[in-house]
Coordinates of C-alpha atoms and ligand atoms in Angstrom, one line a residue:
X13 CA -6.0 -9.6 -19.9
X14 CA -3.5 -10.5 -22.7
X15 CA 0.2 -11.2 -22.0
X16 CA 2.7 -8.3 -22.5
X17 CA 5.1 -8.4 -25.5
X18 CA 8.7 -9.0 -24.2
X19 CA 10.2 -7.4 -27.3
X20 CA 8.7 -3.9 -26.5
X21 CA 9.5 -3.7 -22.8
X22 CA 12.6 -3.8 -20.6
X23 CA 13.0 -7.0 -18.7
X24 CA 11.9 -5.4 -15.4
X25 CA 8.9 -3.8 -16.9
X26 CA 8.0 -7.1 -18.7
X27 CA 8.0 -8.9 -15.4
X28 CA 6.0 -6.2 -13.8
X29 CA 3.4 -6.4 -16.6
X30 CA 3.2 -10.2 -16.1
X31 CA 2.3 -9.7 -12.4
X32 CA -0.4 -7.2 -13.5
X33 CA -1.8 -9.8 -16.1
X34 CA -1.8 -12.7 -13.5
X35 CA -2.8 -16.3 -14.2
X36 CA -0.9 -19.5 -15.0
X37 CA 0.1 -18.3 -18.5
X38 CA 1.7 -15.2 -17.0
X39 CA 3.4 -17.3 -14.5
X40 CA 4.8 -19.7 -17.2
X41 CA 6.1 -16.6 -19.1
X42 CA 7.7 -15.3 -15.9
X43 CA 9.5 -18.6 -15.3
X44 CA 10.7 -18.6 -18.9
X45 CA 12.1 -15.1 -18.6
X46 CA 15.9 -15.1 -18.4
X47 CA 17.5 -14.3 -15.1
X48 CA 18.2 -15.9 -11.7
X49 CA 15.0 -17.4 -10.3
X50 CA 16.3 -19.3 -7.3
X51 CA 14.0 -18.6 -4.3
X52 CA 14.8 -19.4 -0.7
X53 CA 12.4 -21.9 1.0
X54 CA 10.9 -21.1 4.4
X55 CA 9.9 -22.5 7.8
X56 CA 6.5 -21.5 9.2
X57 CA 7.9 -21.6 12.8
X58 CA 10.2 -18.7 11.9
X59 CA 7.3 -16.3 11.2
X60 CA 6.4 -13.9 14.0
X61 CA 3.0 -13.8 15.7
X62 CA 2.1 -10.5 14.0
X63 CA 1.2 -10.8 10.3
X64 CA 2.2 -7.2 9.7
X65 CA 5.7 -7.6 11.3
X66 CA 7.7 -7.1 8.1
X67 CA 10.2 -4.3 9.1
X68 CA 12.6 -6.8 10.7
X69 CA 13.3 -8.4 7.4
X70 CA 12.9 -5.5 4.9
X71 CA 15.9 -4.2 3.1
X72 CA 17.0 -0.7 4.1
X73 CA 18.1 2.0 1.7
X74 CA 21.4 3.9 2.1
X75 CA 19.9 6.1 4.8
X76 CA 18.4 3.2 6.8
X77 CA 14.7 3.6 5.6
X78 CA 12.9 0.2 5.3
X79 CA 12.1 -0.6 1.7
X80 CA 8.9 -2.3 0.7
X81 CA 9.2 -5.3 -1.6
X82 CA 9.1 -4.5 -5.3
X83 CA 6.0 -6.5 -6.4
X84 CA 2.5 -6.6 -4.9
X85 CA -0.8 -8.4 -5.5
X86 CA -4.0 -7.7 -3.6
X87 CA -6.1 -10.8 -3.9
X88 CA -9.9 -10.3 -3.2
X89 CA -11.6 -13.4 -1.9
X90 CA -15.3 -14.4 -1.6
X91 CA -16.2 -17.0 1.1
X92 CA -17.9 -20.0 -0.4
X93 CA -18.1 -22.3 2.6
X94 CA -19.4 -22.3 6.2
X95 CA -16.9 -21.9 9.0
X96 CA -16.1 -25.3 10.6
X97 CA -13.1 -26.8 12.3
X98 CA -12.2 -28.4 8.9
X99 CA -12.5 -25.3 6.8
X100 CA -10.4 -23.3 9.3
X101 CA -7.7 -26.0 9.2
X102 CA -7.8 -26.0 5.4
X103 CA -7.2 -22.3 5.2
X104 CA -4.5 -22.4 7.9
X105 CA -2.8 -25.4 6.1
X106 CA -2.8 -23.6 2.8
X107 CA -1.2 -20.5 4.4
X108 CA 1.4 -22.7 6.2
X109 CA 2.2 -24.4 2.9
X110 CA 3.1 -21.0 1.4
X111 CA 5.3 -20.3 4.5
X112 CA 7.1 -23.6 4.0
X113 CA 7.6 -22.9 0.3
X114 CA 9.0 -19.4 0.6
X115 CA 11.3 -17.7 3.1
X116 CA 10.1 -15.0 5.4
X117 CA 12.0 -12.4 3.5
X118 CA 11.5 -10.1 0.5
X119 CA 13.4 -12.6 -1.6
X120 CA 10.8 -15.1 -0.5
X121 CA 7.2 -14.0 0.4
X122 CA 5.7 -11.6 2.8
X123 CA 1.9 -11.6 3.1
X124 CA -1.0 -10.7 5.3
X125 CA -4.6 -12.1 5.3
X126 CA -7.4 -9.7 6.2
X127 CA -11.2 -9.7 6.6
X128 CA -13.9 -7.1 5.8
X129 CA -17.1 -6.2 7.7
X130 CA -19.0 -8.0 4.9
X131 CA -17.3 -11.2 6.0
X132 CA -18.3 -10.8 9.7
X133 CA -21.9 -10.0 8.6
X134 CA -22.0 -13.1 6.5
X135 CA -20.7 -15.3 9.3
X136 CA -22.9 -13.7 11.9
X137 CA -20.2 -12.1 14.1
X138 CA -19.6 -8.5 15.3
X139 CA -17.2 -6.9 12.9
X140 CA -14.0 -5.4 14.5
X141 CA -13.8 -3.0 11.6
X142 CA -16.4 -0.5 10.3
X143 CA -17.9 -0.7 6.8
X144 CA -15.9 1.5 4.5
X145 CA -17.3 4.9 3.9
X146 CA -16.7 8.2 2.1
X147 CA -14.0 10.1 4.0
X148 CA -14.0 13.5 2.2
X149 CA -16.3 15.7 0.2
X150 CA -14.1 15.3 -2.9
X151 CA -14.8 11.6 -3.6
X152 CA -17.5 9.1 -4.4
X153 CA -15.6 5.8 -4.2
X154 CA -16.6 2.2 -4.7
X155 CA -16.1 0.0 -1.6
X156 CA -14.4 -3.3 -1.0
X157 CA -17.4 -5.5 -0.1
X158 CA -15.8 -8.9 -0.8
X159 CA -15.0 -11.1 2.2
X160 CA -11.2 -11.3 2.6
X161 CA -8.0 -10.1 1.1
X162 CA -4.5 -11.6 0.8
X163 CA -1.7 -9.0 0.3
X164 CA 1.2 -10.8 -1.4
X165 CA 4.6 -9.0 -1.6
X166 CA 8.0 -10.1 -2.9
X167 CA 11.0 -8.7 -4.7
X168 CA 10.6 -11.7 -7.0
X169 CA 7.7 -11.3 -9.5
X170 CA 7.4 -15.0 -10.0
X171 CA 6.8 -15.5 -6.3
X172 CA 3.7 -13.3 -6.1
X173 CA 2.2 -14.9 -9.2
X174 CA 3.0 -18.4 -8.2
X175 CA 1.8 -18.0 -4.6
X176 CA -1.5 -16.7 -5.9
X177 CA -2.0 -19.6 -8.2
X178 CA -0.9 -22.1 -5.5
X179 CA -3.6 -20.9 -3.2
X180 CA -6.1 -22.1 -5.8
X181 CA -4.4 -25.4 -6.5
X182 CA -3.0 -24.5 -9.9
X183 CA 0.7 -25.0 -9.2
X184 CA 3.2 -26.2 -6.6
X185 CA 4.9 -23.2 -5.0
X186 CA 8.7 -23.2 -5.3
X187 CA 8.7 -26.9 -6.0
X188 CA 7.0 -27.6 -2.7
X189 CA 3.7 -29.3 -1.9
X190 CA 0.5 -27.5 -0.9
X191 CA -1.0 -29.6 2.0
X192 CA -4.3 -27.8 1.3
X193 CA -5.6 -24.9 -0.9
X194 CA -8.4 -22.4 -0.7
X195 CA -10.5 -24.5 -3.1
X196 CA -14.0 -25.0 -1.8
X197 CA -13.6 -22.3 0.9
X198 CA -12.7 -19.1 -1.0
X199 CA -13.3 -18.1 -4.6
X200 CA -11.5 -15.3 -6.4
X201 CA -13.3 -11.9 -5.9
X202 CA -13.0 -8.6 -7.7
X203 CA -11.0 -6.5 -8.2
X204 CA -7.6 -8.2 -8.5
X205 CA -5.1 -5.4 -7.9
X206 CA -1.3 -5.3 -8.5
X207 CA 1.5 -2.9 -8.1
X208 CA 5.2 -2.2 -7.8
X209 CA 7.7 0.1 -6.1
X210 CA 11.3 0.8 -6.7
X211 CA 13.8 3.4 -8.1
X212 CA 13.4 3.7 -11.8
X213 CA 10.2 1.7 -12.2
X214 CA 7.7 4.7 -12.6
X215 CA 10.0 6.2 -15.3
X216 CA 9.6 2.9 -17.3
X217 CA 5.9 3.8 -18.0
X218 CA 6.4 6.9 -20.1
X219 CA 4.9 4.9 -23.0
X220 CA 1.5 5.4 -21.2
X221 CA -0.1 8.7 -22.4
X222 CA -0.7 9.8 -18.8
X223 CA 2.9 9.4 -17.7
X224 CA 5.0 12.4 -18.9
X225 CA 8.6 11.9 -20.1
X226 CA 9.8 14.4 -17.5
X227 CA 9.3 12.0 -14.6
X228 CA 12.7 11.7 -12.8
X229 CA 14.6 8.7 -14.0
X230 CA 15.3 7.2 -10.6
X231 CA 12.1 8.1 -8.7
X232 CA 10.6 5.2 -6.8
X233 CA 7.1 6.6 -6.9
X234 CA 5.0 8.1 -9.7
X235 CA 4.9 11.6 -8.1
X236 CA 8.7 11.7 -8.5
X237 CA 9.9 11.7 -4.8
X238 CA 10.9 9.2 -2.2
X239 CA 8.4 8.4 0.5
X240 CA 8.1 6.4 3.6
X241 CA 11.0 8.0 5.5
X242 CA 11.6 6.1 8.7
X243 CA 10.7 9.0 11.0
X244 CA 7.3 9.6 9.4
X245 CA 6.2 5.9 9.8
X246 CA 4.4 4.4 12.8
X247 CA 6.5 1.7 14.5
X248 CA 4.8 -1.7 14.1
X249 CA 4.1 -1.8 17.8
X250 CA 2.1 1.5 17.5
X251 CA -0.3 0.0 14.9
X252 CA -0.7 -3.3 16.8
X253 CA -4.1 -3.9 18.6
X254 CA -3.5 -4.2 22.3
X255 CA -6.5 -6.0 23.7
X256 CA -9.5 -8.2 22.8
X257 CA -9.8 -11.1 20.4
X258 CA -7.6 -9.4 17.8
X259 CA -4.8 -8.4 20.2
X260 CA -1.6 -8.7 18.3
X261 CA -3.3 -7.9 15.0
X262 CA -3.8 -4.6 13.2
X263 CA -6.2 -3.0 10.7
X264 CA -5.6 -2.1 7.0
X265 CA -7.2 0.6 5.0
X266 CA -6.7 0.4 1.2
X267 CA -7.5 3.6 -0.7
X268 CA -7.0 3.1 -4.5
X269 CA -6.2 6.4 -6.3
X270 CA -5.6 7.5 -9.8
X271 CA -3.1 10.2 -10.5
X272 CA -3.1 13.2 -12.8
X273 CA 0.7 13.3 -13.6
X274 CA 0.6 15.6 -16.7
X275 CA -0.3 18.7 -14.8
X276 CA 1.9 17.7 -11.9
X277 CA 5.0 17.4 -14.0
X278 CA 4.3 19.7 -16.9
X279 CA 2.5 22.7 -15.5
X280 CA 4.1 22.7 -12.0
X281 CA 7.9 23.1 -11.5
X282 CA 10.1 21.4 -8.9
X283 CA 9.7 24.3 -6.4
X284 CA 5.9 24.0 -6.6
X285 CA 6.0 20.2 -6.4
X286 CA 8.1 20.3 -3.3
X287 CA 5.9 23.0 -1.7
X288 CA 2.7 20.9 -2.4
X289 CA 4.1 17.5 -1.4
X290 CA 6.2 18.5 1.6
X291 CA 5.7 22.2 2.6
X292 CA 6.4 25.7 1.2
X293 CA 9.3 26.0 3.8
X294 CA 10.8 22.8 2.2
X295 CA 10.7 24.5 -1.2
X296 CA 12.1 27.9 -0.1
X297 CA 15.0 26.3 1.9
X298 CA 15.7 23.7 -0.8
X299 CA 15.5 21.0 1.8
X300 CA 14.5 18.1 -0.5
X301 CA 16.8 17.7 -3.5
X302 CA 15.6 16.3 -6.9
X303 CA 13.8 13.3 -5.5
X304 CA 14.2 13.6 -1.7
X305 CA 17.7 12.3 -1.2
X306 CA 18.6 15.2 1.0
X307 CA 16.0 14.3 3.6
X308 CA 17.8 11.1 4.6
X309 CA 15.4 9.6 7.2
X310 CA 13.2 12.5 8.2
X311 CA 11.1 15.1 6.4
X312 CA 11.1 17.5 9.3
X313 CA 7.4 18.5 8.8
X314 CA 6.3 17.4 12.3
X315 CA 6.0 20.1 14.9
X316 CA 6.6 23.7 13.8
X317 CA 5.9 23.2 10.0
X318 CA 2.7 21.2 10.6
X319 CA 1.5 23.8 13.1
X320 CA 2.1 26.6 10.5
X321 CA -0.3 24.9 8.0
X322 CA -3.1 27.4 8.4
X323 CA -0.8 30.4 8.4
X324 CA 1.0 29.1 5.2
X325 CA -2.4 28.8 3.5
X326 CA -3.3 32.4 4.3
X327 CA 0.1 34.0 3.8
X328 CA 1.8 31.8 1.2
X329 CA -1.3 30.4 -0.7
X330 CA 0.1 26.9 -0.7
X331 CA 0.3 24.0 1.9
X332 CA 2.1 20.7 1.7
X333 CA 0.6 17.3 1.8
X334 CA 3.0 15.9 4.4
X335 CA 2.7 19.1 6.4
X336 CA -1.1 18.7 6.6
X337 CA -1.0 15.0 7.4
X338 CA 1.6 15.5 10.2
X339 CA -0.9 17.6 12.1
X340 CA -2.5 14.4 13.2
X341 CA 0.6 12.8 14.8
X342 CA -0.1 11.3 18.2
X343 CA 0.5 13.5 21.3
X344 CA 4.0 12.0 21.8
X345 CA 4.9 12.9 18.2
X346 CA 4.6 9.4 16.8
X347 CA 2.9 9.0 13.4
X348 CA -0.3 6.8 13.8
X349 CA -0.1 5.2 10.3
X350 CA 2.3 2.6 8.9
X351 CA 2.1 3.3 5.2
X352 CA 2.8 0.5 2.8
X353 CA 1.5 2.0 -0.4
X354 CA 2.7 1.1 -3.9
X355 CA 2.4 2.3 -7.5
X356 CA 0.0 0.7 -10.0
X357 CA -1.0 0.8 -13.6
X358 CA -4.1 -1.3 -13.1
X359 CA -6.8 -0.3 -15.6
X360 CA -4.2 1.3 -17.8
X361 CA -3.7 4.5 -15.8
X362 CA -1.1 5.5 -13.3
X363 CA -2.2 5.3 -9.7
X364 CA -1.4 4.3 -6.1
X365 CA -2.9 1.6 -4.0
X366 CA -2.5 3.4 -0.7
X367 CA -2.3 0.6 1.9
X368 CA -1.9 1.7 5.5
X369 CA -1.9 -0.2 8.8
X370 CA -3.1 1.5 12.0
X371 CA -4.5 0.4 15.3
X372 CA -8.0 1.5 14.5
X373 CA -9.6 2.6 11.2
X374 CA -10.6 5.8 13.0
X375 CA -6.9 6.7 13.1
X376 CA -6.7 6.5 9.4
X377 CA -9.9 8.6 9.0
X378 CA -8.6 11.4 11.1
X379 CA -5.2 11.6 9.3
X380 CA -7.0 11.4 5.9
X381 CA -9.2 14.3 7.0
X382 CA -6.2 16.3 7.9
X383 CA -4.8 15.5 4.4
X384 CA -8.1 16.7 2.9
X385 CA -7.5 20.1 4.5
X386 CA -11.2 21.0 4.4
X387 CA -10.6 23.2 7.4
X388 CA -8.3 25.5 5.4
X389 CA -10.1 25.5 2.0
X390 CA -11.2 29.0 1.3
X391 CA -8.4 30.4 3.6
X392 CA -5.9 31.1 0.9
X393 CA -6.0 27.7 -0.8
X394 CA -8.8 26.0 -2.6
X395 CA -10.6 22.7 -1.9
X396 CA -8.1 21.1 -4.3
X397 CA -6.0 24.0 -5.6
X398 CA -2.6 24.5 -3.8
X399 CA -4.1 22.3 -1.0
X400 CA -1.3 19.7 -1.0
X401 CA -1.6 17.2 -3.8
X402 CA -5.4 17.1 -4.0
X403 CA -5.5 18.5 -7.5
X404 CA -3.6 15.4 -8.7
X405 CA -5.2 12.5 -6.8
X406 CA -8.6 11.0 -7.3
X407 CA -10.0 8.4 -4.9
X408 CA -11.6 5.4 -6.7
X409 CA -12.1 2.7 -3.9
X410 CA -11.8 2.2 -0.2
X411 CA -11.7 -0.9 1.9
X412 CA -11.3 -1.7 5.6
X413 CA -9.8 -4.9 6.9
X414 CA -8.9 -6.6 10.2
X415 CA -5.6 -8.3 10.0
X416 CA -5.8 -10.8 12.9
X417 CA -2.7 -12.1 14.7
X418 CA -1.2 -15.0 12.8
X419 CA -2.7 -17.6 15.2
X420 CA -6.3 -16.4 14.4
X421 CA -5.9 -15.6 10.7
X422 CA -7.9 -18.6 9.3
X423 CA -11.6 -17.7 9.2
X424 CA -11.9 -15.7 12.5
X425 CA -15.3 -15.4 14.2
X426 CA -16.7 -14.9 17.7
Ligands
HEM527 C1 -0.7 9.6 -4.5 C2 -0.9 9.6 -3.2 C3 0.2 10.0 -2.2 C4 1.5 10.4 -2.4 C5 2.3 10.5 -3.7 C6 2.0 10.7 -1.1 C7 3.3 11.1 -0.8 C8 3.8 11.4 0.4 C9 5.2 11.9 0.7 C10 6.2 12.1 -0.4 C11 5.3 12.1 2.0 C12 6.5 12.7 2.7 C13 7.6 11.7 2.9 C14 7.2 10.5 3.7 O1 6.6 9.6 3.1 O2 7.5 10.5 4.9 C15 4.0 11.7 2.6 C16 3.8 11.7 3.9 C17 2.6 11.3 4.5 N1 1.5 10.9 3.8 FE1 1.2 10.7 1.8 N2 1.1 10.4 -0.1 C18 -0.1 10.1 -0.8 C19 -1.3 9.7 -0.3 C20 -1.5 9.7 1.1 C21 -2.8 9.3 1.7 C22 -4.0 8.8 0.9 C23 -2.6 9.4 3.0 C24 -3.7 9.0 4.0 C25 -3.9 9.6 5.1 C26 -1.3 9.9 3.3 C27 -0.7 10.1 4.5 C28 0.5 10.5 4.7 C29 1.1 10.7 6.1 C30 0.4 10.3 7.4 C31 2.4 11.2 5.9 C32 3.4 11.5 7.0 C33 3.1 12.7 7.8 C34 4.0 12.8 9.0 O3 5.2 13.0 8.8 O4 3.5 12.6 10.1 N3 -0.7 10.1 2.1 N4 3.2 11.3 1.6

């Protein structure tokens, strides 16, 4: 991928485009870009035992909802060595070097390391996660069949680029030393995925033919609304595995989607968008506001509105995405998924890398099936039409990963 042209982009969008391009040339351009680039160093002993424990250090918005870091890289890895005490120590040392280089903070680096069922097959161990599979009748995705993944996240674009290169021995991270790298143990796999999240960032992409000018200026997500309200997210403890060798870890499902934004913004109006994303009740009662500010920390879809999904389909001819998904809350009302999805323009089209943590992949599957709403298709709504946001989202890839606890994150096996 060529480097973006700084003269045609805003500074923020230029930096985001450099993360998407990746590599040492993009990193050098990022370092050269004007702006404050001081990054706090870290201490591995300050990191918690759960790799997915990010909430304690995330910034909160004005309403107290945790905010994901702005820049993300999903680095696919292929195992190229056998598991020995030495290779394990090498991987652990490489990860610890990153933890020394960058603070455990969105201004530094947050990351997780995960493994696929292909990895466990290759090393001759039982896999704690199933192979990815098709989850609905509307999709025929590709599957993540590489061995491992590193999810790098930071508010600083230079950090995600530099951490990635440092793992392969190309650069020193934040001026620090890598005591070891992935070289000889992991090779880069495909695909390399990137993304971003933050108020105003989606609206900077109206130069792409698929991103309409009518996208709200300050929306943090491509679909034009805030997402990830605190009340609709699983607490980290809820997605943490409670027993067995991965106790203290979690699972990740990554669903990569492309978006059809022209119809969403140009054929539908705000009322329809609110009805399809939240619920018809949200649209009729004007509960949401332009981009979701009115909701503060809670959508209010759980309970009565979720229970009315089938009735809304029959009587109103539209159901909301959040309304359908909330049907699969746990018995005590807690949401089973901790969503850490982000926007992307990988492959030159707007999309979402929908990354979610949950205790078991089966938890993701049941919520995803509730979102698919196949039970109500033909009962006033279509398979896609007016059935939440299904008319606008297209599943391209799926992957399942175990995220071991931090002390077992380097080449786990039985
Ligand atoms: C482009 C894709 C998507 C967009 C734009 C989107 C957007 C939203 C929005 C705006 C909400 C309500 C606000 C909130 O986040 O609390 C929501 C809720 C939710 N979404 Fe999505 N979503 C997408 C894909 C998915 C996928 C693939 C899943 C997988 C199962 C999913 C599961 C959920 C769940 C579980 C909730 C919370 C329901 C509850 O309150 O219990 N979403 N989504």
